[in-house]
mmCIF file of C-alpha atoms and ligand atoms in Angstrom:
data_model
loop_
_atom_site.group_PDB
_atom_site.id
_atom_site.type_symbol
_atom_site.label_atom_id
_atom_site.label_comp_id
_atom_site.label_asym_id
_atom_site.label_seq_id
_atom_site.Cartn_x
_atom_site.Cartn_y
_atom_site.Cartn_z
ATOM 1 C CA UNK G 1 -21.554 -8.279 13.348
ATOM 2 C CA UNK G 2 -24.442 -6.349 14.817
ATOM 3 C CA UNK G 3 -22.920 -3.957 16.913
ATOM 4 C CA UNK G 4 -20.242 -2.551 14.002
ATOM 5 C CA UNK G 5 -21.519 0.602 12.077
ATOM 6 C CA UNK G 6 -20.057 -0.482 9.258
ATOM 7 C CA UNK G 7 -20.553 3.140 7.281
ATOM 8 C CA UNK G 8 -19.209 5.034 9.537
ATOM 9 C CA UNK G 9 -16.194 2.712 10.215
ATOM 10 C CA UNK G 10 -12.643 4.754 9.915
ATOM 11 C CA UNK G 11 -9.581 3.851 8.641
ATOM 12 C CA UNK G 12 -8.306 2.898 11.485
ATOM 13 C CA UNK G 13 -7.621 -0.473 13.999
ATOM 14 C CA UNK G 14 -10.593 -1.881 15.297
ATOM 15 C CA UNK G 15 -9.822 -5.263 17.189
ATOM 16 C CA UNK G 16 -10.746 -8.769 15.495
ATOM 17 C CA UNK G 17 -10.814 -11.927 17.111
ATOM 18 C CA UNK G 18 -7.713 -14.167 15.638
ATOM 19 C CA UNK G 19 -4.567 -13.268 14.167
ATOM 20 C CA UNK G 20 -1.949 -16.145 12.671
ATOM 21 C CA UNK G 21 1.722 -16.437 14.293
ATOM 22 C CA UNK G 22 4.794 -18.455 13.156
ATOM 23 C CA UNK G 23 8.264 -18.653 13.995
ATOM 24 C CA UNK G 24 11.428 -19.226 11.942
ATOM 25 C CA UNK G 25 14.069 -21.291 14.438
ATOM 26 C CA UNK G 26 17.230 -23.459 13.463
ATOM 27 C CA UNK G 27 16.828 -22.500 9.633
ATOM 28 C CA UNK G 28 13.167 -23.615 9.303
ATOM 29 C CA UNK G 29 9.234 -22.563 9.919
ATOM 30 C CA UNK G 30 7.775 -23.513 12.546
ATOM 31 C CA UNK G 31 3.807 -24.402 12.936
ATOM 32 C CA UNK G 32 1.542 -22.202 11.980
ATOM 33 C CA UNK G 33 -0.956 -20.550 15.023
ATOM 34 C CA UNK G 34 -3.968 -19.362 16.044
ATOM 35 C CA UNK G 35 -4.260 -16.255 18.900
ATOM 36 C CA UNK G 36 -6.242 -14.510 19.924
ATOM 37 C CA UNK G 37 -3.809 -11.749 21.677
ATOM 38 C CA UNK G 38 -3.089 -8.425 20.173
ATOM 39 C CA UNK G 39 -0.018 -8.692 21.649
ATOM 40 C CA UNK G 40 3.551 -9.993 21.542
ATOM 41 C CA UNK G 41 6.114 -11.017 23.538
ATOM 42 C CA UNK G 42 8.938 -10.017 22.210
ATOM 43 C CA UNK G 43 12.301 -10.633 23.132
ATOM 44 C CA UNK G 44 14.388 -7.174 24.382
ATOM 45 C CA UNK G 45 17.330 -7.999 21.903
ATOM 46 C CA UNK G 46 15.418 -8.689 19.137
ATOM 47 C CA UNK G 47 16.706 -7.212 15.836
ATOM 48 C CA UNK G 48 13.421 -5.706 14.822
ATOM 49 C CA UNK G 49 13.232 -3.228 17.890
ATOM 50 C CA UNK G 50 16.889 -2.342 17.204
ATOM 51 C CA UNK G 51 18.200 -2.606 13.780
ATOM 52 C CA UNK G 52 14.887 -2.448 12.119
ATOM 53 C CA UNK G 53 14.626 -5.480 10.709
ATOM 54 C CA UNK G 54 10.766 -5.071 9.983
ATOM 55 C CA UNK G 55 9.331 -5.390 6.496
ATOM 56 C CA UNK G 56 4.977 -5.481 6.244
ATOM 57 C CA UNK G 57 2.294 -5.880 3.923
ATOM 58 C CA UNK G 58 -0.841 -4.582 3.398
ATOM 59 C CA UNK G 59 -3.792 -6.130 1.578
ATOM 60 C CA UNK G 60 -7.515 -5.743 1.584
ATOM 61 C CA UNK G 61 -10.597 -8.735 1.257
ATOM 62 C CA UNK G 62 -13.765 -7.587 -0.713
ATOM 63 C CA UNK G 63 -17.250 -8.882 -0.010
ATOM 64 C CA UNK G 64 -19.257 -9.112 -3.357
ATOM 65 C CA UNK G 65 -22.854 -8.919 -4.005
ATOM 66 C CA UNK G 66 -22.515 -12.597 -4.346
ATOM 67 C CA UNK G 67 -21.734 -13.382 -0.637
ATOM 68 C CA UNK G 68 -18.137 -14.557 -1.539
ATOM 69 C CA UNK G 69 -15.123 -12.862 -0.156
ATOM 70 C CA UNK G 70 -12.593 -12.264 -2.634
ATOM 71 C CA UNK G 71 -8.493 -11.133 -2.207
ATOM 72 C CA UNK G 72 -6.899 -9.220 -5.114
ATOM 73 C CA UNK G 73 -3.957 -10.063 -5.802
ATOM 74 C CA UNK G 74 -1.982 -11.547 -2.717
ATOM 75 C CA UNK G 75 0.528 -13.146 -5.014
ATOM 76 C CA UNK G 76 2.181 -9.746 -5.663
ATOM 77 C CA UNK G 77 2.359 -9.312 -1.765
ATOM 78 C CA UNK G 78 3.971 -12.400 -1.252
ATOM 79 C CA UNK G 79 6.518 -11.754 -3.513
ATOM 80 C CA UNK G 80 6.960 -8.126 -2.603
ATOM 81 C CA UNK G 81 7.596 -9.499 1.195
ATOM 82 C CA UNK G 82 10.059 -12.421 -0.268
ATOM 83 C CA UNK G 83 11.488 -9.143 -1.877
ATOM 84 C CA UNK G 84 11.544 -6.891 1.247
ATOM 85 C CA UNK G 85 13.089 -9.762 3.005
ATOM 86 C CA UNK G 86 16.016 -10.567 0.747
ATOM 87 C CA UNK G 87 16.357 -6.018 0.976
ATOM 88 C CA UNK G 88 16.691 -6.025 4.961
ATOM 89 C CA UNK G 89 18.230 -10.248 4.812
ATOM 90 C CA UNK G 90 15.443 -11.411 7.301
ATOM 91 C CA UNK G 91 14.026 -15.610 6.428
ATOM 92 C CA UNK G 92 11.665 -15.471 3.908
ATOM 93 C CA UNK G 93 7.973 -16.224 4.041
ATOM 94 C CA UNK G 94 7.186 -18.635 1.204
ATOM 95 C CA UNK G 95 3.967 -17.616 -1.104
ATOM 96 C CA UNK G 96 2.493 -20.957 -0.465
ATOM 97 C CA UNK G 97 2.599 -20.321 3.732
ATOM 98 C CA UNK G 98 1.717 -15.995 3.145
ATOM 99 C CA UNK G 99 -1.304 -17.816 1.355
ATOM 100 C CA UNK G 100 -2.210 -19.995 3.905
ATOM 101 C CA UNK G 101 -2.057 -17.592 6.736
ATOM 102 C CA UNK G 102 -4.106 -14.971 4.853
ATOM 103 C CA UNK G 103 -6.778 -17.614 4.114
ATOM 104 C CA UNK G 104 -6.732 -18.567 7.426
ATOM 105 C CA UNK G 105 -7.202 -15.354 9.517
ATOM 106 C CA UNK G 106 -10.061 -14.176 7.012
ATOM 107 C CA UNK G 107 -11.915 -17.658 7.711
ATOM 108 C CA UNK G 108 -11.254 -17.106 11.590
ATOM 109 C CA UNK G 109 -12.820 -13.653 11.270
ATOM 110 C CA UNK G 110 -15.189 -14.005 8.453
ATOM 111 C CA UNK G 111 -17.737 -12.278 10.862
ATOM 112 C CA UNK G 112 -15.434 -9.070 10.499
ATOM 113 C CA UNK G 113 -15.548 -8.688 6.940
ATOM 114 C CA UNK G 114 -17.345 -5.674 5.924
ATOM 115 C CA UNK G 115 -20.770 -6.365 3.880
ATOM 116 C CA UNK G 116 -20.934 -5.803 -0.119
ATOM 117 C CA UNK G 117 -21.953 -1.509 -0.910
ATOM 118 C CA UNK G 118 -20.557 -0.276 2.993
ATOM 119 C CA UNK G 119 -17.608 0.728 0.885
ATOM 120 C CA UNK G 120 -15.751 -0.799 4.049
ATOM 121 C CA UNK G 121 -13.295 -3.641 3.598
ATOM 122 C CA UNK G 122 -11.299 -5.996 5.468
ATOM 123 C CA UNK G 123 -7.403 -4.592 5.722
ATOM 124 C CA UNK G 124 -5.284 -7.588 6.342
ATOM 125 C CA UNK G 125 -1.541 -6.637 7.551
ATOM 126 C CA UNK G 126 1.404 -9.131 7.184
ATOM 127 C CA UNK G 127 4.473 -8.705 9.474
ATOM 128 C CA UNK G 128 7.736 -9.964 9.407
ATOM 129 C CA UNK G 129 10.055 -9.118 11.968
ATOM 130 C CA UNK G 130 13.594 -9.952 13.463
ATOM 131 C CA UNK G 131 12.581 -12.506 17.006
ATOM 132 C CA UNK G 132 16.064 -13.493 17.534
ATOM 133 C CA UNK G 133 18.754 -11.686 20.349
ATOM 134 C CA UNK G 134 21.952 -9.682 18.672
ATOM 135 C CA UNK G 135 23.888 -6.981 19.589
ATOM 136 C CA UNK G 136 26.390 -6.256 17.248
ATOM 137 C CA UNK G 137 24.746 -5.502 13.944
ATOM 138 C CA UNK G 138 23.658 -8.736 12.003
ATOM 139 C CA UNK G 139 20.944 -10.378 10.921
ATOM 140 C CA UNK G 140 18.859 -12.158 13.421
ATOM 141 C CA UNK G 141 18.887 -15.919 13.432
ATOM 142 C CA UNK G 142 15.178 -15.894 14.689
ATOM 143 C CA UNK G 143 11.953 -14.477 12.493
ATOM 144 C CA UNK G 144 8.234 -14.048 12.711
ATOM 145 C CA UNK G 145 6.054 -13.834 10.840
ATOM 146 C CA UNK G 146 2.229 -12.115 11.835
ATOM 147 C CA UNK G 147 -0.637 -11.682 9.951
ATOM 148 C CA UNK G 148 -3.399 -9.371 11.712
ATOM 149 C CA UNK G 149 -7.230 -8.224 10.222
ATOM 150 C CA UNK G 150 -9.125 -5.229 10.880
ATOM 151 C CA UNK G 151 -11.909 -3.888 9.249
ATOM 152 C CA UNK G 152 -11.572 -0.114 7.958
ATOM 153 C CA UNK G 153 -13.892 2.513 6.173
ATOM 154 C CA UNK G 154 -13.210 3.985 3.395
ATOM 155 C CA UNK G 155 -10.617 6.585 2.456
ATOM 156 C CA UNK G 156 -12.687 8.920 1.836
ATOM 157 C CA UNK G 157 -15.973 8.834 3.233
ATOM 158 C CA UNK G 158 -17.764 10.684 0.373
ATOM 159 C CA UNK G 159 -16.360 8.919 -2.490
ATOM 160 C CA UNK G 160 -13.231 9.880 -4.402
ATOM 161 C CA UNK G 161 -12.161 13.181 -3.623
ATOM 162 C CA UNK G 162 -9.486 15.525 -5.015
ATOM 163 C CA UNK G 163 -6.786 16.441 -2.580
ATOM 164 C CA UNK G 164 -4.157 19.054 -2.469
ATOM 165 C CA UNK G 165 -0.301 17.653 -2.070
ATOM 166 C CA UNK G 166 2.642 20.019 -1.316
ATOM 167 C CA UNK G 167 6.452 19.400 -3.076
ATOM 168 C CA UNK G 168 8.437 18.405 -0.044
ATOM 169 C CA UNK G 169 11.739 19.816 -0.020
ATOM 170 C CA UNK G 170 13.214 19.369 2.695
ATOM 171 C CA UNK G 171 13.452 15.429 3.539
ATOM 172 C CA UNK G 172 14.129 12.498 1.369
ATOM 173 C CA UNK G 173 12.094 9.373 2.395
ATOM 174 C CA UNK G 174 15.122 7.030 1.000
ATOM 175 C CA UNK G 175 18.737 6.870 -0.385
ATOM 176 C CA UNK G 176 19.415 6.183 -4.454
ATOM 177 C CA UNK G 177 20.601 2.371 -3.711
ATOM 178 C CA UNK G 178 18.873 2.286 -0.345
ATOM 179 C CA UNK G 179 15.754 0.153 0.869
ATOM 180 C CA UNK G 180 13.276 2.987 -0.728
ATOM 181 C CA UNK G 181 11.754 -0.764 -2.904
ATOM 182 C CA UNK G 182 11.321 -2.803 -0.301
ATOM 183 C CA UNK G 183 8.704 -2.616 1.983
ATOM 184 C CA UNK G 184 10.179 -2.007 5.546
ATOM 185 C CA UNK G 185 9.452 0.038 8.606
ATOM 186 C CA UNK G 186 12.551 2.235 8.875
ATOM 187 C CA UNK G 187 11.343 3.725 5.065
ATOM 188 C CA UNK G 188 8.134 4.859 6.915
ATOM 189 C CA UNK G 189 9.573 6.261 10.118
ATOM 190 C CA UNK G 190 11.859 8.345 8.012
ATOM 191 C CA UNK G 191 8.706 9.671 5.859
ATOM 192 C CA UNK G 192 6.971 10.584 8.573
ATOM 193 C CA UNK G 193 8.553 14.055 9.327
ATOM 194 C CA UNK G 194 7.600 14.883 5.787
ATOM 195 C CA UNK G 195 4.323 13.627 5.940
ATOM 196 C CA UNK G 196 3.680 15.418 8.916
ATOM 197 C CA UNK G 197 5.178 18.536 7.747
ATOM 198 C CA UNK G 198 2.705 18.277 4.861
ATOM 199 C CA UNK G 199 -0.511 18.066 6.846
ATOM 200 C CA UNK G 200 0.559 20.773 9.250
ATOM 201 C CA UNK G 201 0.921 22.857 6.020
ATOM 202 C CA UNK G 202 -3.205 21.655 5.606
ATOM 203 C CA UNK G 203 -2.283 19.063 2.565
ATOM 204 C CA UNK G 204 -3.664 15.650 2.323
ATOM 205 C CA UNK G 205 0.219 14.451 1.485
ATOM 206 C CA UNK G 206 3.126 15.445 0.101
ATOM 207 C CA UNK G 207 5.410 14.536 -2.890
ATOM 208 C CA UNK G 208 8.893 12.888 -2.494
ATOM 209 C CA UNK G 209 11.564 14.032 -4.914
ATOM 210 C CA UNK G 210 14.301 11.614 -6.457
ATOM 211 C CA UNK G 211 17.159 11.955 -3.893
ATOM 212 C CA UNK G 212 19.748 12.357 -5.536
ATOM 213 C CA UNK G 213 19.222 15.373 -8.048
ATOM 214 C CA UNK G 214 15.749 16.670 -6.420
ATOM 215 C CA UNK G 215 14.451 16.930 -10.220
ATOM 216 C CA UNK G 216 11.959 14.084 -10.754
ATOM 217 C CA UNK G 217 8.738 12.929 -9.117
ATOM 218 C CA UNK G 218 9.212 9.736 -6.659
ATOM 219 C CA UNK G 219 6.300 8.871 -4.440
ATOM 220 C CA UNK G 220 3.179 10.727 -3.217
ATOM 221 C CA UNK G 221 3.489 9.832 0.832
ATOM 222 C CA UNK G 222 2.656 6.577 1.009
ATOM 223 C CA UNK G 223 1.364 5.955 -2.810
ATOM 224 C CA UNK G 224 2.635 5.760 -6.048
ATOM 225 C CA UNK G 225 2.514 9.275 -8.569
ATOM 226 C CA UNK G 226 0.625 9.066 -11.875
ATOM 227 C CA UNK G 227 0.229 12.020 -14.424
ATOM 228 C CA UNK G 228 -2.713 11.606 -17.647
ATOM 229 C CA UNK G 229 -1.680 13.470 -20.514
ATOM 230 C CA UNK G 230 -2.417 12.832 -24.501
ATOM 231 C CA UNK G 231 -4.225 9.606 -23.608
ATOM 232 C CA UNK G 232 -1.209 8.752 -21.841
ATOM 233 C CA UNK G 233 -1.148 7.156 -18.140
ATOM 234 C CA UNK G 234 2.186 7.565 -17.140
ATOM 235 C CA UNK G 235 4.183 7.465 -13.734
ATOM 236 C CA UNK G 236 7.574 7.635 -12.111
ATOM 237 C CA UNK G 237 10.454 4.907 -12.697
ATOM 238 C CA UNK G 238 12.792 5.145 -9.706
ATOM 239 C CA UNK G 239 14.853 3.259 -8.215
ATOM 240 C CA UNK G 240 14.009 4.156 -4.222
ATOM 241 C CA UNK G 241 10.097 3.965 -4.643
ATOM 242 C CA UNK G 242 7.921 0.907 -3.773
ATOM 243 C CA UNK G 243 6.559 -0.846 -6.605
ATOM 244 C CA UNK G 244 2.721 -0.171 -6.197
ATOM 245 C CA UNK G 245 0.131 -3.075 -7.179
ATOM 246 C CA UNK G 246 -2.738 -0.833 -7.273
ATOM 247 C CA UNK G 247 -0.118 1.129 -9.764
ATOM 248 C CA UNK G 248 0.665 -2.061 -11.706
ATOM 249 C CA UNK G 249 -3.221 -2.691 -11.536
ATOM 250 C CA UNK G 250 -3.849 0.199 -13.079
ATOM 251 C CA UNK G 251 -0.694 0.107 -15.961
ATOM 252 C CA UNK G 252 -3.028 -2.638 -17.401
ATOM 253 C CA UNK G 253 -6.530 -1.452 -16.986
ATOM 254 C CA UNK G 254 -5.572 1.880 -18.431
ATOM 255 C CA UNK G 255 -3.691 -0.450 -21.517
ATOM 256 C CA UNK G 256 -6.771 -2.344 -21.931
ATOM 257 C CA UNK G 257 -8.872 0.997 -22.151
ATOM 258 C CA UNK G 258 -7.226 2.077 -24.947
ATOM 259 C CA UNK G 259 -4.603 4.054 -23.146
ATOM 260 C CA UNK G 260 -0.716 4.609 -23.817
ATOM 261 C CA UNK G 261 1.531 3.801 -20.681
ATOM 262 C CA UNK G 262 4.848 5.425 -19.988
ATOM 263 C CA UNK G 263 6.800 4.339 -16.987
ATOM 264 C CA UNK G 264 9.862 6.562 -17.009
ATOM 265 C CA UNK G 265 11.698 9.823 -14.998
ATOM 266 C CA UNK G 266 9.128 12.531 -14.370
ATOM 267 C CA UNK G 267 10.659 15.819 -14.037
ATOM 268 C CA UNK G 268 9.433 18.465 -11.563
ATOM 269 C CA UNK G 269 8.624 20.970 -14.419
ATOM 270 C CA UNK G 270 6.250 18.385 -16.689
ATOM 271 C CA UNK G 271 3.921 18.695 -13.315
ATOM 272 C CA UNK G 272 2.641 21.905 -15.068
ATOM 273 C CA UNK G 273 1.458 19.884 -18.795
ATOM 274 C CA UNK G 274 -0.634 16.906 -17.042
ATOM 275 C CA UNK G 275 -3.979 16.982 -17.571
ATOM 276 C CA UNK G 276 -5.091 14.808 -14.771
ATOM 277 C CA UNK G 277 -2.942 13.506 -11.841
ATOM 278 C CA UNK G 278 -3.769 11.487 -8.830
ATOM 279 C CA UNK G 279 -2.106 9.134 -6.281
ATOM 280 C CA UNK G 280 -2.403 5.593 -5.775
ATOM 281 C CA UNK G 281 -1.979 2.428 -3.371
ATOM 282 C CA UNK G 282 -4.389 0.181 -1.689
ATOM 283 C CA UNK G 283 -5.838 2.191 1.032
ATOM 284 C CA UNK G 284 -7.954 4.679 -0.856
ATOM 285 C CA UNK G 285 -6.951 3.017 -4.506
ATOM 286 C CA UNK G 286 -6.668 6.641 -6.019
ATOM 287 C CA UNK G 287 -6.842 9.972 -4.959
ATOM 288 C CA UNK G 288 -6.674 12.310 -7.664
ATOM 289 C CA UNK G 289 -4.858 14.970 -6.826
ATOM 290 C CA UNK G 290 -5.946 18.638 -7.285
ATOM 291 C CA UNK G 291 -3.107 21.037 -6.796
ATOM 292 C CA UNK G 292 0.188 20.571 -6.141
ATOM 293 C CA UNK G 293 2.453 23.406 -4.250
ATOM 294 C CA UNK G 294 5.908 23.660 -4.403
ATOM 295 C CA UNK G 295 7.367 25.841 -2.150
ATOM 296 C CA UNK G 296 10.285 26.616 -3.255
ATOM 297 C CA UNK G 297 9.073 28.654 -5.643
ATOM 298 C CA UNK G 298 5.453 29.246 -4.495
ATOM 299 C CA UNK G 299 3.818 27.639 -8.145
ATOM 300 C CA UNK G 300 0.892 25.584 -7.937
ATOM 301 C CA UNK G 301 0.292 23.031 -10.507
ATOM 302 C CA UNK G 302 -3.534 23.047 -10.931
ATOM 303 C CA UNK G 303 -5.980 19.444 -12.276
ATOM 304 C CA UNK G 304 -9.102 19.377 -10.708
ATOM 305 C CA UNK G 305 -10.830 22.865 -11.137
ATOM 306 C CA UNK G 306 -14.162 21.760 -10.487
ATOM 307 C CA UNK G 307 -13.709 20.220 -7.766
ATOM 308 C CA UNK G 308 -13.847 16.609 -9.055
ATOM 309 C CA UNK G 309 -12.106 13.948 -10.456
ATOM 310 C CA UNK G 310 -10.918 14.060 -14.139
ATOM 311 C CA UNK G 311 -12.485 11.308 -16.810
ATOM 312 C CA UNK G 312 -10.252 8.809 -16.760
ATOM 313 C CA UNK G 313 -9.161 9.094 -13.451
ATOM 314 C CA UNK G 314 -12.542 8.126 -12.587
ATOM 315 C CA UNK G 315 -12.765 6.009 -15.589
ATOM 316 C CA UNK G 316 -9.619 4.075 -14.293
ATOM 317 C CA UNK G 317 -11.001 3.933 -10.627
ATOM 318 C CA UNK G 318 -14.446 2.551 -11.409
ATOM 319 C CA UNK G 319 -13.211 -0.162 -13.557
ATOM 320 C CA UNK G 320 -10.197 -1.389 -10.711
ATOM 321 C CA UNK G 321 -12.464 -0.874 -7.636
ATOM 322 C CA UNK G 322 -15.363 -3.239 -9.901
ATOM 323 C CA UNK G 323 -12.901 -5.811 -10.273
ATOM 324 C CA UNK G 324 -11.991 -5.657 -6.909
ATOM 325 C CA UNK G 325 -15.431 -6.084 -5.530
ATOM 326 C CA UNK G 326 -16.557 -8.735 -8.387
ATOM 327 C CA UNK G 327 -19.244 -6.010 -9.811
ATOM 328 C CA UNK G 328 -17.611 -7.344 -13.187
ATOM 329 C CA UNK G 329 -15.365 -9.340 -14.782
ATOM 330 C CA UNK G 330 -11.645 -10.480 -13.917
ATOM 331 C CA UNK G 331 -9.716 -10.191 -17.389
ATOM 332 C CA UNK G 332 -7.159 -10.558 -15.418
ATOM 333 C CA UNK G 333 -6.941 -13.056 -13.149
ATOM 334 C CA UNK G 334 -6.102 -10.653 -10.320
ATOM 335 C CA UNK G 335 -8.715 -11.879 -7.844
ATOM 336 C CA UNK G 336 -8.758 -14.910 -5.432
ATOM 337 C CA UNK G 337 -12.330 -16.032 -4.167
ATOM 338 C CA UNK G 338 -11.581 -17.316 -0.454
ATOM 339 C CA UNK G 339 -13.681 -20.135 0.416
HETATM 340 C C1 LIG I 1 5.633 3.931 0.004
HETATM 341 C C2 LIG I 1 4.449 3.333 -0.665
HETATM 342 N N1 LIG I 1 4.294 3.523 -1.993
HETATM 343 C C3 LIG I 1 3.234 2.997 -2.647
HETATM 344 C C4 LIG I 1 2.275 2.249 -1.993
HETATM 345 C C5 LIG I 1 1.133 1.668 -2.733
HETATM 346 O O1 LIG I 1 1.335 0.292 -2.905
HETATM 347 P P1 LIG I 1 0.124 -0.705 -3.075
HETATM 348 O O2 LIG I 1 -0.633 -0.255 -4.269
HETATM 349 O O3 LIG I 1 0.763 -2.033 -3.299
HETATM 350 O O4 LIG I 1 -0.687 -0.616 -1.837
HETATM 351 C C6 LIG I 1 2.396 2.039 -0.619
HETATM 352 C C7 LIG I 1 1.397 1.242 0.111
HETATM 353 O O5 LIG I 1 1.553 0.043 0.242
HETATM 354 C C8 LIG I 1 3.502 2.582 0.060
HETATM 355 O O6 LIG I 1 3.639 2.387 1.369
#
């Protein structure tokens, strides 16, 4: 694409030319197609508006050095949006159709995938949503199913960057025993407050607390939490956060360095005994975090003095982010080559 600066691209929409549509009707899916609207008609009943049936994904395609495009890991998507629907009880998209569609809209916009060292990549967003009329609260008996490209920049434009995140306090993002694991709009529109409150407050994000004591780490905004201690990676086990892949990703890449793993209750106060700590998800894979404020009483938990990221964090980053683009191997068997 000539007329795309792809190094100075945000992360942000930028308009492609195809996205991939399909309808579930009378208990099956329909065909699978091709538009080129970014819009939908949608009907004024429909559960999604109303009752927030609404569930998404979010995935990105690398360009190698090679010239082929390659997906990591859509299989843990799929499932996470089987999971997300069975969470909210919307129709299912099978992994063999989520597949499809994402191979699809990347072929249909090929021209839109960011070339290998821009650091851009091609952000490809699944959504499911509730089609069919109700008015008393129930599951729609109508779904679709979208899947959408855009090209975006990198998180952060200068490389990986140590941000500040404050404790928040005063809103929970979801219930103990609520929808906090599945992937579905209502989570975000009740984060946003807190997210909001954060930034006003001049931090990159702030940290949920468990719910329902307000003792233990949950989720960083929209990532997951991870502290590096004694050789140890280890991160929050929770039962209203969403199961991060990048997270997963890096549970095994850290193993496979050498590294213990400990995926268990984090409480507020072992903040203060990490050595490193950072956030993580797909859009900027990790940001290592570089204080942490908690207001209630005014203590900052310090990990980045210098400025930059610690060792492994960047040890851990390199090596996911080098899979990712195919700079080296797959041990794995994370990444998909689309062709
Ligand atoms: C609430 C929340 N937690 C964690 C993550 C990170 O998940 P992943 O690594 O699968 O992108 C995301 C982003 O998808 C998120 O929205």
């Amino acid at each position: 694409m000539e007329n795309i600066d792809w190094k100075c691209l945000p992360f942000g929409y930028l308009k492609t030319d195809f996205n991939i549509r399909c309808v579930y009707k009378n208990g099956k899916w329909g065909k699978m197609e091709v538009s080129t609207s970014e819009y939908i008609d949608i009907h004024i009943a429909a559960t999604g508006l109303h009752y927030g049936q609404e569930a998404f994904e979010g995935l990105k395609a690398y360009m190698g050095k090679d010239g082929k495009i390659r997906l990591f890991r859509w299989e843990e998507n799929a499932k996470r949006m089987i999971s997300s629907a069975f969470g909210i009880m919307m129709a299912p998209v099978p992994s063999e159709m989520f597949k499809e569609a994402l191979l699809k809209v990347i072929e249909l916009n090929r021209k839109y995938v960011p070339p290998y060292g821009s650091g851009a990549t091609l952000y490809i967003r699944p959504v499911l949503y509730g089609s069919g009329a109700e008015v008393g609260v129930k599951p729609a008996s109508e779904y679709t199913f979208i899947v959408f490209v855009t090209p975006v920049g990198p998180y952060f434009k200068g490389g990986i960057k140590p941000v500040n995140m404050m404790i928040c306090r005063d809103y929970d993002r979801a219930a103990p025993m609520g929808t906090g694991i599945y992937k579905v709009g209502g989570n975000y529109a009740a984060s946003l407050r807190a997210i909001e409150s954060g930034h006003h407050g001049g931090y990159a994000n702030i940290i949920f607390l468990d719910s329902r004591e307000r003792k233990y780490i949950d989720e960083c905004g929209p990532a997951n939490f991870f502290g590096i201690k004694n050789n140890t990676y280890i991160t929050p086990k929770s039962e209203s956060i969403l199961n991060s892949i990048t997270n997963m990703s890096l549970l095994d890449i850290a193993r496979n360095m050498g590294m213990k793993t400990e995926r268990r209750q984090v409480p507020i106060e072992e903040l203060s005994s990490f050595i490193e700590a950072g956030a993580c998800g797909t859009a900027a894979v990790i940001s290592p975090i570089a204080k942490i404020f908690d207001p209630e009483n005014s203590k900052v938990y310090e990990y980045c003095k210098n400025g930059e990221p610690g060792a492994d964090t960047l040890k851990l980053y390199n090596k996911l982010v080098s899979i990712q683009n195919g700079d080296e191997p797959d041990p794995f068997g994370w990444v998909t080559i689309v062709d």
